[in-house]
PDB file of C-alpha atoms in Angstrom:
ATOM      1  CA  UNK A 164       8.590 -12.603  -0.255  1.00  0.00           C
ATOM      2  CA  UNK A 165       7.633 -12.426   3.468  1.00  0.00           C
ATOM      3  CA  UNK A 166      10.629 -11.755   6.143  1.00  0.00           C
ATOM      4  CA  UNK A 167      10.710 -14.896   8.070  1.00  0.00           C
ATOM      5  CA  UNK A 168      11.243 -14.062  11.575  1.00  0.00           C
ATOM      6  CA  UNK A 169      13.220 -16.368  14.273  1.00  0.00           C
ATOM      7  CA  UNK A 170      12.757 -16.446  17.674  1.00  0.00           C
ATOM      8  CA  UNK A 171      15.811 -14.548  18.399  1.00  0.00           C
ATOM      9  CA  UNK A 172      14.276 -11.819  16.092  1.00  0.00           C
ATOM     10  CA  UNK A 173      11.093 -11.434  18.048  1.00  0.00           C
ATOM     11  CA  UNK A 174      12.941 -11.396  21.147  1.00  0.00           C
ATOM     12  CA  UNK A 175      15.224  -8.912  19.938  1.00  0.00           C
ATOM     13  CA  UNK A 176      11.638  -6.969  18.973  1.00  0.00           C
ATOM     14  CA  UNK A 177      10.358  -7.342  22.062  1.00  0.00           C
ATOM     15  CA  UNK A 178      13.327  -5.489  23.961  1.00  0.00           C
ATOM     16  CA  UNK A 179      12.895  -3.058  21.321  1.00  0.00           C
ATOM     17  CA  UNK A 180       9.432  -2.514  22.029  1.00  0.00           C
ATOM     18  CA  UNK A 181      10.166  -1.933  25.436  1.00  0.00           C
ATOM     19  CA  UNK A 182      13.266   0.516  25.390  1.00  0.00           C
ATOM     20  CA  UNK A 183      13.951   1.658  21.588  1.00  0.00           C
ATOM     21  CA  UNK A 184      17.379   2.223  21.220  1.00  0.00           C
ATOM     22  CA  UNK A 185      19.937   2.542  18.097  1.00  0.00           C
ATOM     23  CA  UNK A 186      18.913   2.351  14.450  1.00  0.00           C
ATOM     24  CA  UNK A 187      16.582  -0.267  14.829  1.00  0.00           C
ATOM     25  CA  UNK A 188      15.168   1.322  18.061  1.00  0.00           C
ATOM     26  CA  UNK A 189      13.951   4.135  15.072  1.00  0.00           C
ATOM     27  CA  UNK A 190      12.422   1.934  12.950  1.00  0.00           C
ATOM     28  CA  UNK A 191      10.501   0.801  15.652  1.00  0.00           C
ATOM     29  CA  UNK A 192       8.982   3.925  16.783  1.00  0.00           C
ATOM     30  CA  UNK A 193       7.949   4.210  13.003  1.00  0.00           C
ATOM     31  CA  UNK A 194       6.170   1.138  12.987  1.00  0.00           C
ATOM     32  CA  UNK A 195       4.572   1.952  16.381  1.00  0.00           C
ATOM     33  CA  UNK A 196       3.596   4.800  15.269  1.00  0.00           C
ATOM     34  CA  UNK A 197       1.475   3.265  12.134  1.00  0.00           C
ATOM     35  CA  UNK A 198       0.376   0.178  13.949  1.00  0.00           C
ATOM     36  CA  UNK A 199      -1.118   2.472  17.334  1.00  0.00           C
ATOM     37  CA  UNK A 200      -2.646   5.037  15.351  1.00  0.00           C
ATOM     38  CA  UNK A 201      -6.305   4.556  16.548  1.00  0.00           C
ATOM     39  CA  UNK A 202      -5.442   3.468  19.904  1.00  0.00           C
ATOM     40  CA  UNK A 203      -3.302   6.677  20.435  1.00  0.00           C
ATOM     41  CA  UNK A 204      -6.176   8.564  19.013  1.00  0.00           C
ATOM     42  CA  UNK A 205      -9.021   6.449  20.806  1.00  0.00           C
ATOM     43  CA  UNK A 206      -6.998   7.482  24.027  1.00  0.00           C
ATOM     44  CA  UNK A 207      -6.528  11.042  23.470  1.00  0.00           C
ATOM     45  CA  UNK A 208     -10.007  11.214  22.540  1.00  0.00           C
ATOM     46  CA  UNK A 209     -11.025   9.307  26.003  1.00  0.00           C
ATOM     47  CA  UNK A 210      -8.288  11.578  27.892  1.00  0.00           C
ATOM     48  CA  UNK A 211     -10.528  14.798  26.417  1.00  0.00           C
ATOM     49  CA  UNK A 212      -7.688  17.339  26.739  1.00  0.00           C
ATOM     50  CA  UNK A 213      -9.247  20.774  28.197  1.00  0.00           C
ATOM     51  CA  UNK A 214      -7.627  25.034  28.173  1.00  0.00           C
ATOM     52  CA  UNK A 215      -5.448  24.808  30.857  1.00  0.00           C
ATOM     53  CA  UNK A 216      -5.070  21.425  31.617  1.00  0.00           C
ATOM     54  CA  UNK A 217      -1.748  20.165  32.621  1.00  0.00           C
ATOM     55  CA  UNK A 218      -1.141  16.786  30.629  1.00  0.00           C
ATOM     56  CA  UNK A 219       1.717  13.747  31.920  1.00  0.00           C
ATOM     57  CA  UNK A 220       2.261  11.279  28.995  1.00  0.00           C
ATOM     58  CA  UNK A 221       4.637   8.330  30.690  1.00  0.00           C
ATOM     59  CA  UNK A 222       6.030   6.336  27.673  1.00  0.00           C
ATOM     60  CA  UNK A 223       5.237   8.743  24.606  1.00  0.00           C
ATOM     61  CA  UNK A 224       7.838   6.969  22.527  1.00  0.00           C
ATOM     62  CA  UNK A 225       9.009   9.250  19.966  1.00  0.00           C
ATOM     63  CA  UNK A 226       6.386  11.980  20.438  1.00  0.00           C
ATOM     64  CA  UNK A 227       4.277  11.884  16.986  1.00  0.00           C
ATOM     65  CA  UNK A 228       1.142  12.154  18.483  1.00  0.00           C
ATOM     66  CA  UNK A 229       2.337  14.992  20.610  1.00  0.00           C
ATOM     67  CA  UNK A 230       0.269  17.433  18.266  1.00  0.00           C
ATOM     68  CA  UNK A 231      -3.166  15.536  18.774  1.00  0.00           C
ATOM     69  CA  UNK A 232      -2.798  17.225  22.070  1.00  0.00           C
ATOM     70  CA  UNK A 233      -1.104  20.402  22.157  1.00  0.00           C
ATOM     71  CA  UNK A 234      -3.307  21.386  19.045  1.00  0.00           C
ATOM     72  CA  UNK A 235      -6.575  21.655  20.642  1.00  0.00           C
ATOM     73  CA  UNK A 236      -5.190  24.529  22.816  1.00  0.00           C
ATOM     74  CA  UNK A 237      -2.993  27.220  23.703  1.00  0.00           C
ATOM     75  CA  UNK A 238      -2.868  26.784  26.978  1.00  0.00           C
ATOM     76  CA  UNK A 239      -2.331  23.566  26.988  1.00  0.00           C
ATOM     77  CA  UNK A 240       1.012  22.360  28.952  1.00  0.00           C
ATOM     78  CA  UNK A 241       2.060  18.918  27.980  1.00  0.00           C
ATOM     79  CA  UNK A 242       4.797  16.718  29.696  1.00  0.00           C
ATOM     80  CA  UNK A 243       6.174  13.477  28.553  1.00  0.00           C
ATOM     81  CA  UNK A 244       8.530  11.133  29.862  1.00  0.00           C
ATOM     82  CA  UNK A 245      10.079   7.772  28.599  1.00  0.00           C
ATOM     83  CA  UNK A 246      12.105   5.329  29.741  1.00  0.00           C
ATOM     84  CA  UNK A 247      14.327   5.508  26.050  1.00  0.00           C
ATOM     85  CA  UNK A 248      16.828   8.424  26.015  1.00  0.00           C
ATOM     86  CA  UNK A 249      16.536   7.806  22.168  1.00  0.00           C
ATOM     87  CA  UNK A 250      12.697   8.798  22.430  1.00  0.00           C
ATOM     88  CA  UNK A 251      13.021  11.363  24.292  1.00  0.00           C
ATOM     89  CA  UNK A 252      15.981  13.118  21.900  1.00  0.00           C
ATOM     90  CA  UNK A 253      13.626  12.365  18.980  1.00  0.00           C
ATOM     91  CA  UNK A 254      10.332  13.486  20.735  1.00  0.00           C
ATOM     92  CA  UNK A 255      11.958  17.039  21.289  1.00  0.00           C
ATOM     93  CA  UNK A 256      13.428  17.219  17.647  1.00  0.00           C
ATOM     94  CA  UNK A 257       9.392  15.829  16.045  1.00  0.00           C
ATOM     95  CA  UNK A 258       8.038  18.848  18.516  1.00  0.00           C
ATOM     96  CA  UNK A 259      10.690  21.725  18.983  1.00  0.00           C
ATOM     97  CA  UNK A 260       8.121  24.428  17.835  1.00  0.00           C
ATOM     98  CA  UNK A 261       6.204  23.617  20.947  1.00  0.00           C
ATOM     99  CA  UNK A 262       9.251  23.210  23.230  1.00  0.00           C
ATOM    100  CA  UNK A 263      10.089  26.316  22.426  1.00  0.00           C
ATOM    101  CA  UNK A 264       7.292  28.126  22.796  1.00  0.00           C
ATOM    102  CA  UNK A 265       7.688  26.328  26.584  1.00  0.00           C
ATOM    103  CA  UNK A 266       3.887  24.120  26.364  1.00  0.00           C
ATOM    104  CA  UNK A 267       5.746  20.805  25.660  1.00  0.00           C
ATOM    105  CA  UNK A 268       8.527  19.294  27.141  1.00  0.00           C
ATOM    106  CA  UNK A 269      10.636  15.730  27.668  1.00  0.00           C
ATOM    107  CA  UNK A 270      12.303  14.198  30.258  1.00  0.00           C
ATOM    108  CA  UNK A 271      13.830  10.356  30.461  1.00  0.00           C
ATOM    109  CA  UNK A 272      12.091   8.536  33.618  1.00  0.00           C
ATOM    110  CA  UNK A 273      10.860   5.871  34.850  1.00  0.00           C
ATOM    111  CA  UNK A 274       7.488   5.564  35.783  1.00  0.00           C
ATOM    112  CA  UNK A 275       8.421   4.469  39.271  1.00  0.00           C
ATOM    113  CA  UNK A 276      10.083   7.195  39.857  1.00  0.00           C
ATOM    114  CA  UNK A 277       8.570  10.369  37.916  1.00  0.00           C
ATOM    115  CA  UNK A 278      10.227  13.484  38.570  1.00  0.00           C
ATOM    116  CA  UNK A 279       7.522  15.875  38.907  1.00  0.00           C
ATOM    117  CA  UNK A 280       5.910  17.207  42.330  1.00  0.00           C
ATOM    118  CA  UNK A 281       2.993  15.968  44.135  1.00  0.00           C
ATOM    119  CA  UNK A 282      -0.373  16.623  42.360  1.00  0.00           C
ATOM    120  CA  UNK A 283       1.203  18.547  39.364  1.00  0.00           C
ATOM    121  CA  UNK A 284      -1.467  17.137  36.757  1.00  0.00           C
ATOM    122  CA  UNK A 285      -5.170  17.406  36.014  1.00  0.00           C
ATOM    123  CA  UNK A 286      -4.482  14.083  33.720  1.00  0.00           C
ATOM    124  CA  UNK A 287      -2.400  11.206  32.811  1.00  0.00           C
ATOM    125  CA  UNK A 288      -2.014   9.194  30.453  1.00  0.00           C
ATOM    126  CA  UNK A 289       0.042   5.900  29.228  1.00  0.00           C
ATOM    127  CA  UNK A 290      -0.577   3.893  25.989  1.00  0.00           C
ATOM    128  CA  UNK A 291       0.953   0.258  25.909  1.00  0.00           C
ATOM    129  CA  UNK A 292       3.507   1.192  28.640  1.00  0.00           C
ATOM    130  CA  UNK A 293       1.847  -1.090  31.132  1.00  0.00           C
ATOM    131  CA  UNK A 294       3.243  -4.866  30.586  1.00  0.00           C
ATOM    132  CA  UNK A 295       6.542  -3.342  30.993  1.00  0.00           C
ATOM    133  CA  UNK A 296       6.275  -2.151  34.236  1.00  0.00           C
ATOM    134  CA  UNK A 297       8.007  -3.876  37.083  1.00  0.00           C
ATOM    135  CA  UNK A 298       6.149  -2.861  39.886  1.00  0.00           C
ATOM    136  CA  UNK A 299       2.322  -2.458  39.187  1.00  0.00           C
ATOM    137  CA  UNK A 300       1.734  -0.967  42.707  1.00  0.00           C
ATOM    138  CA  UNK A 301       4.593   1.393  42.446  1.00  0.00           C
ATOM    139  CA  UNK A 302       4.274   2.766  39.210  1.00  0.00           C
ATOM    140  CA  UNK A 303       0.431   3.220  40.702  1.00  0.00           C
ATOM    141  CA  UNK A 304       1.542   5.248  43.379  1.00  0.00           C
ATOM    142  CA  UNK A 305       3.156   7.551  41.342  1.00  0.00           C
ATOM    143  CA  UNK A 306       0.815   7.863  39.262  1.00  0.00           C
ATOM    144  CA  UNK A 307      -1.360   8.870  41.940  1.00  0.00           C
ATOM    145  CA  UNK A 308       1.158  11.362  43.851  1.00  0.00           C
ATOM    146  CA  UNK A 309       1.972  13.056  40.888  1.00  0.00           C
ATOM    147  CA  UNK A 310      -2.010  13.599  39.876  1.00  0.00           C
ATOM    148  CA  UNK A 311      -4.311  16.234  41.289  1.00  0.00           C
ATOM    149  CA  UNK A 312      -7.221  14.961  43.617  1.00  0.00           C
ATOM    150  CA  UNK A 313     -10.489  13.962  41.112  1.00  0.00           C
ATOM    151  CA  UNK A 314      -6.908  13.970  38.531  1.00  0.00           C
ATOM    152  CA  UNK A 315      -8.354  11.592  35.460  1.00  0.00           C
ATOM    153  CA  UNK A 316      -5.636   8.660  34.490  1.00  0.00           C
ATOM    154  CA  UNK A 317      -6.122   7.093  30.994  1.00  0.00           C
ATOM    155  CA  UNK A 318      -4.211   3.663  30.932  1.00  0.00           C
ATOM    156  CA  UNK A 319      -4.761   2.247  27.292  1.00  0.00           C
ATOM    157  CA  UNK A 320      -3.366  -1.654  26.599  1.00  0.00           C
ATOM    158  CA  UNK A 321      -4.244  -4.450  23.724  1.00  0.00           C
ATOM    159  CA  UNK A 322      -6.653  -7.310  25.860  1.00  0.00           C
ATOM    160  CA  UNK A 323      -4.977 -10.217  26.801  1.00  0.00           C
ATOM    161  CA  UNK A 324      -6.453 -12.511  24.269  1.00  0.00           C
ATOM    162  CA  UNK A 325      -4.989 -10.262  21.811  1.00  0.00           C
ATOM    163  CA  UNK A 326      -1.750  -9.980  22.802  1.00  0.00           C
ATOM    164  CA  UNK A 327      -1.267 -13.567  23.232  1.00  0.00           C
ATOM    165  CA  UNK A 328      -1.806 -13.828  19.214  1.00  0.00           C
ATOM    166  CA  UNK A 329       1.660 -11.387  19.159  1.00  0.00           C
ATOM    167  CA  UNK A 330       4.850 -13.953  18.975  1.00  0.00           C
ATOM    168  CA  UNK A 331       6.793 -10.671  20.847  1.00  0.00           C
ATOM    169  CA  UNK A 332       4.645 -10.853  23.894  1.00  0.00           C
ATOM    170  CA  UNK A 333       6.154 -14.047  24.902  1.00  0.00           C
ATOM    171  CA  UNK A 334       9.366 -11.734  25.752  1.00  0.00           C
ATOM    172  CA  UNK A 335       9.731 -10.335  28.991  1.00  0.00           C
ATOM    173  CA  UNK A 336       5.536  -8.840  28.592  1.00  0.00           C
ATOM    174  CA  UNK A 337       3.859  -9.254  31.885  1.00  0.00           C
ATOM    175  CA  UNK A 338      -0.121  -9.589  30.337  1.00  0.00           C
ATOM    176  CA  UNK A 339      -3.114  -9.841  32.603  1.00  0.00           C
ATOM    177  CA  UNK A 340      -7.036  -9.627  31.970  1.00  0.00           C
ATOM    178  CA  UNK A 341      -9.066  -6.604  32.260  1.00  0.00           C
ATOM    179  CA  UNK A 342     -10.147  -8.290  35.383  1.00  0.00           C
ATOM    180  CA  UNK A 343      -6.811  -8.064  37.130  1.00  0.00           C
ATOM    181  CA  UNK A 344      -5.961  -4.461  35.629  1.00  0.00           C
ATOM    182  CA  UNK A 345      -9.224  -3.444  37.590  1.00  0.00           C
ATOM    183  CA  UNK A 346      -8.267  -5.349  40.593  1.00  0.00           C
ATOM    184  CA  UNK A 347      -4.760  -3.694  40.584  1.00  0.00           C
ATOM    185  CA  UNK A 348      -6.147   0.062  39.984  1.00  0.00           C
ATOM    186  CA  UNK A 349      -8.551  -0.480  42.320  1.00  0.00           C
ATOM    187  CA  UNK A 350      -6.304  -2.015  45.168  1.00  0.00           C
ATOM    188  CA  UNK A 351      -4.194   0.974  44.640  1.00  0.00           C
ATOM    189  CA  UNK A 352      -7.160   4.081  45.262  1.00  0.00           C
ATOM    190  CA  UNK A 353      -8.980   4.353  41.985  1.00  0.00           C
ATOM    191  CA  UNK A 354     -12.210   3.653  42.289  1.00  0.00           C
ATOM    192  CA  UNK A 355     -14.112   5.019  39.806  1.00  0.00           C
ATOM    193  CA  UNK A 356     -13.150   3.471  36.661  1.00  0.00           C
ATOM    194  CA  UNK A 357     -15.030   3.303  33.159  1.00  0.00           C
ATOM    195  CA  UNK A 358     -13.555   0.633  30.721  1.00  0.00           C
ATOM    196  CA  UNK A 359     -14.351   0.980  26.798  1.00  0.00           C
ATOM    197  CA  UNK A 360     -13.070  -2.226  24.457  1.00  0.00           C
ATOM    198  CA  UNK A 361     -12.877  -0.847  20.573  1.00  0.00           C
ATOM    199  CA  UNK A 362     -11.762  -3.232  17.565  1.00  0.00           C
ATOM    200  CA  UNK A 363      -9.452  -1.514  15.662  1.00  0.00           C
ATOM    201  CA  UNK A 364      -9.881  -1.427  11.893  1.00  0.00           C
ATOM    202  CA  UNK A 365      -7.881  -3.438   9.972  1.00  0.00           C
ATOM    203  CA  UNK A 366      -4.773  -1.755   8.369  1.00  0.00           C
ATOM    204  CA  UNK A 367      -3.437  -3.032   5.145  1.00  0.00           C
ATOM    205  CA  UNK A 368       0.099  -3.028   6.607  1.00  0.00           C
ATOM    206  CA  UNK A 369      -0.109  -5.381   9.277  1.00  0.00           C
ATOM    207  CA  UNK A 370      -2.228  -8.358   7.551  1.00  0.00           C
ATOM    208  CA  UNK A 371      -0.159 -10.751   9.693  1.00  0.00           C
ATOM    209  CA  UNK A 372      -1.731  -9.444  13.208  1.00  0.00           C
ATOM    210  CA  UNK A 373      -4.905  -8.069  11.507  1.00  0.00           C
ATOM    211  CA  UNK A 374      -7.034  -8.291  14.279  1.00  0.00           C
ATOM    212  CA  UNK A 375      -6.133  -5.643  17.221  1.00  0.00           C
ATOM    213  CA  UNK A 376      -7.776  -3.992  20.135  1.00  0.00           C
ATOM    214  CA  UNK A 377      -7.895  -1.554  22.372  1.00  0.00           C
ATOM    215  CA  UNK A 378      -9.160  -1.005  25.864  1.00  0.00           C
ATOM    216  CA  UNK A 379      -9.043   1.452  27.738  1.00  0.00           C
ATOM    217  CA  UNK A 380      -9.318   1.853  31.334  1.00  0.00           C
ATOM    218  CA  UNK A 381     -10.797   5.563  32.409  1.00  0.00           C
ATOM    219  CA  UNK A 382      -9.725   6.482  35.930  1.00  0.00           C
ATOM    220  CA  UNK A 383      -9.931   8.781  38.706  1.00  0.00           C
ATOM    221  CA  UNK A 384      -9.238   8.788  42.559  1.00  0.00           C
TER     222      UNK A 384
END
């Protein structure tokens, strides 16, 4: 039989969602992880990771699809930061071959405050980090200060009529169209921006949600 959920359950996955942490905070990275799959992969695809290329991820959550990455180069040098201390520990356990070979590494941040210097990256990217943020304009600018000039930023997010089918997103998830998203990254210096909108296929596991998108916003300065 079916688990049924309260409201005090879906708010307590919502915080979950948006700072793992503990036992459960585990289990949700694992269900992330299955539930994501094509719109991590979608992204990385989009983000088109080059030889050389230095690569932020802001919110990598426990860092399984670290190796999409790193894997289609050497000389690839991979960063990731997360707001979850938990993530991070388990992002540099699920990757310590490449940390110690020195082309991946983890830090806990904010994205309003990322502690990298000015222009450090040739690309960015963020997957279903951005209703969390607190400051849109902000985490922009750092975004921006922390990228290299013609930099590429991938920002990846379910649409807004799909979220709004999610009882969690009622919780503390700050949802706007792709209108606004463009509004906001262009207000904020990116001006060239491609948007793609993919339905994800349906997974047998999540039946309940079946229907779930992706878009994702291609950007550069």
């Amino acid at each position: 039989m079916e688990k049924q959920y309260t409201e005090e359950d879906f708010k307590n996955i919502a915080s979950q969602l948006r700072k793992p942490e503990g036992e459960n905070g585990l289990k949700i990275a694992e269900v992330m992880n299955k539930g994501n799959s094509p719109m991590n992969l979608y992204s990385i695809a989009a983000l088109n990771p080059l030889p050389n290329d230095n690569i932020l991820e802001v919110g990598m959550g426990n860092g399984y699809f670290v190796k999409n990455i790193v894997s289609l180069s050497s000389t690839i040098n991979y960063f990731g930061c997360d707001y979850s201390a938990l993530m991070v520990e388990e992002a540099r356990k699920l990757n310590k071959n490449w940390v110690d070979k020195g082309s991946v590494s983890f830090l806990k941040a904010t994205i309003d405050s990322l502690p990298y210097k000015n222009h450090s990256f040739h690309k960015i990217i963020t997957i279903n980090t951005f209703y969390f943020w607190e400051d849109h304009h902000k985490a922009l600018s750092e975004i921006k200060r922390v990228l290299k000039p013609r930099g590429n930023f991938i920002l990846s997010v379910r649409p807004k009529h799909n979220l709004e089918k999610f009882p969690v997103t009622k919780y503390n998830f700050n949802i706007l169209s792709n209108k606004k998203i463009i509004e906001l990254l262009k207000a904020n210096g990116f001006v060239r921006i491609e948007v793609t909108e993919i339905k994800e296929p349906i997974q047998e596991e999540f039946l309940s949600n079946p229907e779930r998108e992706t878009v994702i916003f291609n950007c550069t300065l």
